[in-house]
Coordinates of C-alpha atoms in Angstrom, one line a residue:
X1 CA 5.1 -3.1 18.3
X2 CA 5.7 -4.3 14.7
X3 CA 3.8 -2.4 12.0
X4 CA 2.0 -4.7 9.5
X5 CA 2.2 -3.6 5.9
X6 CA 0.4 -4.7 2.7
X7 CA 2.2 -3.8 -0.6
X8 CA -0.1 -3.2 -3.6
X9 CA 1.7 -2.8 -7.0
X10 CA 1.1 -4.6 -10.3
X11 CA 4.9 -5.0 -10.8
X12 CA 6.3 -8.1 -9.0
X13 CA 9.8 -6.5 -9.0
X14 CA 8.6 -3.4 -7.3
X15 CA 6.8 -5.5 -4.6
X16 CA 9.9 -7.5 -4.0
X17 CA 12.0 -4.4 -3.6
X18 CA 9.6 -2.9 -1.1
X19 CA 9.4 -6.2 0.8
X20 CA 13.2 -6.4 1.1
X21 CA 13.4 -2.8 2.4
X22 CA 10.5 -3.2 4.8
X23 CA 11.3 -6.6 6.2
X24 CA 14.9 -5.5 6.9
X25 CA 13.5 -3.3 9.7
X26 CA 12.8 -4.8 13.1
X27 CA 9.6 -2.8 13.6
X28 CA 8.1 -3.4 10.1
X29 CA 6.7 -6.5 8.4
X30 CA 5.1 -7.1 5.0
X31 CA 2.1 -9.4 5.7
X32 CA 0.7 -9.5 2.1
X33 CA 1.2 -8.5 -1.5
X34 CA -1.4 -7.5 -4.0
X35 CA -1.1 -7.1 -7.8
X36 CA -4.3 -5.1 -8.3
X37 CA -6.6 -2.9 -6.4
X38 CA -9.3 -5.5 -5.8
X39 CA -6.8 -7.8 -4.2
X40 CA -5.5 -5.0 -2.1
X41 CA -9.0 -4.4 -0.7
X42 CA -9.4 -8.1 0.1
X43 CA -6.0 -8.4 1.7
X44 CA -6.7 -5.3 3.8
X45 CA -9.9 -6.8 5.0
X46 CA -8.4 -10.2 5.7
X47 CA -5.0 -9.3 7.2
X48 CA -5.8 -6.0 9.0
X49 CA -2.5 -4.3 8.2
X50 CA -1.5 -1.0 9.8
X51 CA -0.4 0.6 6.5
X52 CA -1.1 -0.2 2.8
X53 CA 1.4 0.9 0.2
X54 CA -0.8 1.6 -2.7
X55 CA 0.2 2.1 -6.4
X56 CA -2.1 4.4 -8.4
X57 CA -2.1 2.6 -11.7
X58 CA -3.1 -1.0 -11.4
X59 CA -5.4 -3.4 -13.3
X60 CA -9.0 -4.5 -12.3
X61 CA -9.3 -1.7 -9.7
X62 CA -7.0 1.3 -9.6
X63 CA -5.3 2.4 -6.4
X64 CA -7.5 5.4 -5.9
X65 CA -10.7 3.4 -6.1
X66 CA -9.1 0.7 -3.9
X67 CA -8.3 3.4 -1.3
X68 CA -11.9 4.6 -1.4
X69 CA -13.2 1.1 -0.8
X70 CA -10.8 0.4 2.1
X71 CA -11.8 3.7 3.8
X72 CA -15.5 3.2 3.1
X73 CA -15.4 -0.3 4.6
X74 CA -14.2 1.2 7.9
X75 CA -10.8 -0.3 7.9
X76 CA -8.4 1.3 10.4
X77 CA -5.5 0.8 7.9
X78 CA -3.9 3.9 6.6
X79 CA -3.1 4.1 2.9
X80 CA 0.2 5.5 1.7
X81 CA -0.1 6.1 -2.1
X82 CA 3.2 5.6 -4.0
X83 CA 3.5 6.4 -7.7
X84 CA 6.0 7.3 -10.4
X85 CA 3.5 9.9 -11.7
X86 CA 3.9 13.4 -10.3
X87 CA 0.3 14.3 -11.3
X88 CA -1.7 16.7 -9.2
X89 CA -5.0 15.2 -10.0
X90 CA -3.8 11.8 -8.6
X91 CA -2.8 13.5 -5.4
X92 CA -6.2 15.3 -5.0
X93 CA -8.2 12.2 -5.9
X94 CA -6.1 10.0 -3.5
X95 CA -6.6 12.5 -0.7
X96 CA -10.3 12.8 -1.4
X97 CA -10.5 9.0 -1.4
X98 CA -9.1 9.0 2.1
X99 CA -5.3 8.4 1.6
X100 CA -3.1 9.3 4.5
X101 CA -0.1 10.2 2.4
X102 CA 1.3 10.5 -1.1
X103 CA 4.9 9.9 -2.1
X104 CA 6.8 9.4 -5.4
X105 CA 8.6 6.1 -5.9
X106 CA 12.0 7.8 -6.4
X107 CA 12.4 8.3 -2.6
X108 CA 15.3 6.6 -0.8
X109 CA 14.7 3.4 1.2
X110 CA 15.2 5.2 4.5
X111 CA 12.6 7.8 3.5
X112 CA 10.1 5.0 2.6
X113 CA 10.6 3.4 6.0
X114 CA 10.1 6.6 7.8
X115 CA 7.1 7.4 5.7
X116 CA 5.4 4.2 6.7
X117 CA 6.1 5.0 10.4
X118 CA 4.7 8.5 10.0
X119 CA 1.7 7.3 8.2
X120 CA 0.9 4.7 10.9
X121 CA 1.0 7.5 13.5
X122 CA -1.5 9.6 11.5
X123 CA 0.9 12.4 10.5
X124 CA 0.3 14.3 7.3
X125 CA 2.6 13.1 4.5
X126 CA 3.0 14.5 1.0
X127 CA 6.0 14.6 -1.2
X128 CA 7.7 18.0 -0.9
X129 CA 7.5 18.5 -4.7
X130 CA 3.7 18.4 -4.7
X131 CA 2.7 19.6 -1.2
X132 CA 2.3 23.4 -1.6
X133 CA 1.1 23.2 -5.2
X134 CA -1.7 20.7 -4.4
X135 CA -2.8 22.4 -1.2
X136 CA -3.0 25.9 -2.7
X137 CA -4.3 25.2 -6.1
X138 CA -6.1 21.9 -6.4
X139 CA -7.7 21.2 -3.0
X140 CA -9.2 24.7 -3.2
X141 CA -10.5 24.4 -6.7
X142 CA -11.5 20.7 -6.7
X143 CA -14.4 20.4 -4.3
X144 CA -15.3 17.1 -2.7
X145 CA -18.7 15.9 -3.9
X146 CA -19.5 15.1 -0.2
X147 CA -20.1 18.1 2.1
X148 CA -17.2 18.9 4.5
X149 CA -17.7 18.1 8.2
X150 CA -19.4 20.8 10.2
X151 CA -17.2 22.9 12.5
X152 CA -20.0 23.9 14.9
X153 CA -18.7 21.6 17.7
X154 CA -15.1 23.1 17.6
X155 CA -14.0 25.5 20.2
X156 CA -12.3 28.7 19.1
X157 CA -8.9 27.3 20.0
X158 CA -9.7 24.1 18.1
X159 CA -10.6 26.1 15.1
X160 CA -7.3 27.9 15.3
X161 CA -5.5 24.6 15.5
X162 CA -7.4 23.3 12.5
X163 CA -6.4 26.4 10.5
X164 CA -2.7 25.8 11.3
X165 CA -3.0 22.1 10.5
X166 CA -4.3 23.3 7.1
X167 CA -1.1 25.3 6.7
X168 CA 0.9 22.0 7.1
X169 CA 2.4 23.1 10.5
X170 CA 3.7 20.5 12.9
X171 CA 2.5 20.2 16.5
X172 CA 5.8 22.0 17.5
X173 CA 5.2 24.8 15.1
X174 CA 1.6 25.2 16.2
X175 CA 2.7 25.2 19.8
X176 CA 5.1 28.0 19.1
X177 CA 2.6 30.0 17.1
X178 CA -0.1 29.8 19.8
X179 CA 2.2 29.9 22.8
X180 CA 1.1 26.5 24.0
X181 CA 2.9 23.3 25.0
X182 CA 3.2 20.5 22.4
X183 CA 1.2 18.3 24.8
X184 CA -1.7 20.8 24.8
X185 CA -1.6 21.1 21.0
X186 CA -1.6 17.3 20.7
X187 CA -4.8 17.2 22.8
X188 CA -6.4 19.9 20.6
X189 CA -5.5 18.0 17.4
X190 CA -7.0 14.8 18.9
X191 CA -10.2 16.7 19.8
X192 CA -10.4 18.1 16.3
X193 CA -10.0 14.7 14.6
X194 CA -12.6 13.2 17.0
X195 CA -15.2 15.9 16.7
X196 CA -14.9 16.1 12.9
X197 CA -14.7 12.3 12.5
X198 CA -11.5 12.5 10.6
X199 CA -9.0 9.7 10.2
X200 CA -5.8 11.7 10.4
X201 CA -4.0 15.1 9.9
X202 CA -4.2 14.7 6.1
X203 CA -8.0 14.7 6.2
X204 CA -7.8 17.6 8.6
X205 CA -5.8 19.5 6.0
X206 CA -8.5 18.8 3.4
X207 CA -11.2 19.9 5.8
X208 CA -9.4 23.2 6.5
X209 CA -9.2 23.9 2.8
X210 CA -12.8 22.9 2.2
X211 CA -14.0 25.4 4.8
X212 CA -11.8 28.2 3.5
X213 CA -9.7 28.5 6.7
X214 CA -6.4 28.7 4.8
X215 CA -5.5 31.7 2.7
X216 CA -3.9 31.0 -0.7
X217 CA -0.1 31.4 -0.6
X218 CA 1.3 34.3 -2.5
X219 CA 3.6 33.4 -5.4

């Protein structure tokens, strides 16, 4: 299956570069380009891509607000935020808006391609330089204005799995920690996302922090 991608960036040269990288892969295709956030929202609605590469700073509507509108409209597209700005508030705001990942633009082409594939699968994706800092400091101290989803429908095991997702553990690492098979963990993760009405693992990480399931990391 070919993954359909919309590229949203106000710089034509950047969009062209991303298109060249993406279209060179057999399983990826750029189906649209947007020069501002408003156009990105429209193209996402009209073209139904799997992944939107979203710049943060764009005219008319910025990338974070565009992400929020895409999510609020119920689009199944996953948004991967790309920026030259290593700014924690951008990361938090993008995650709160419903972004499925956050990367800096200095990543290599092969990393960008893999990021698109991971995002399409619903895996958590944050740049290594910002991951621990954002999770430990900013998600905990920057509450979402909306209340977090209730955990009352989760089983004890599902709550354990959510806690470990909040620690950014992979399915394999969770399986090892709990003494379960990866297939069983995958089933638990699916159940957690369904019961909490979450889009992907990134939103599960946010939920785990919002409920205080994850202890702050020691310096």
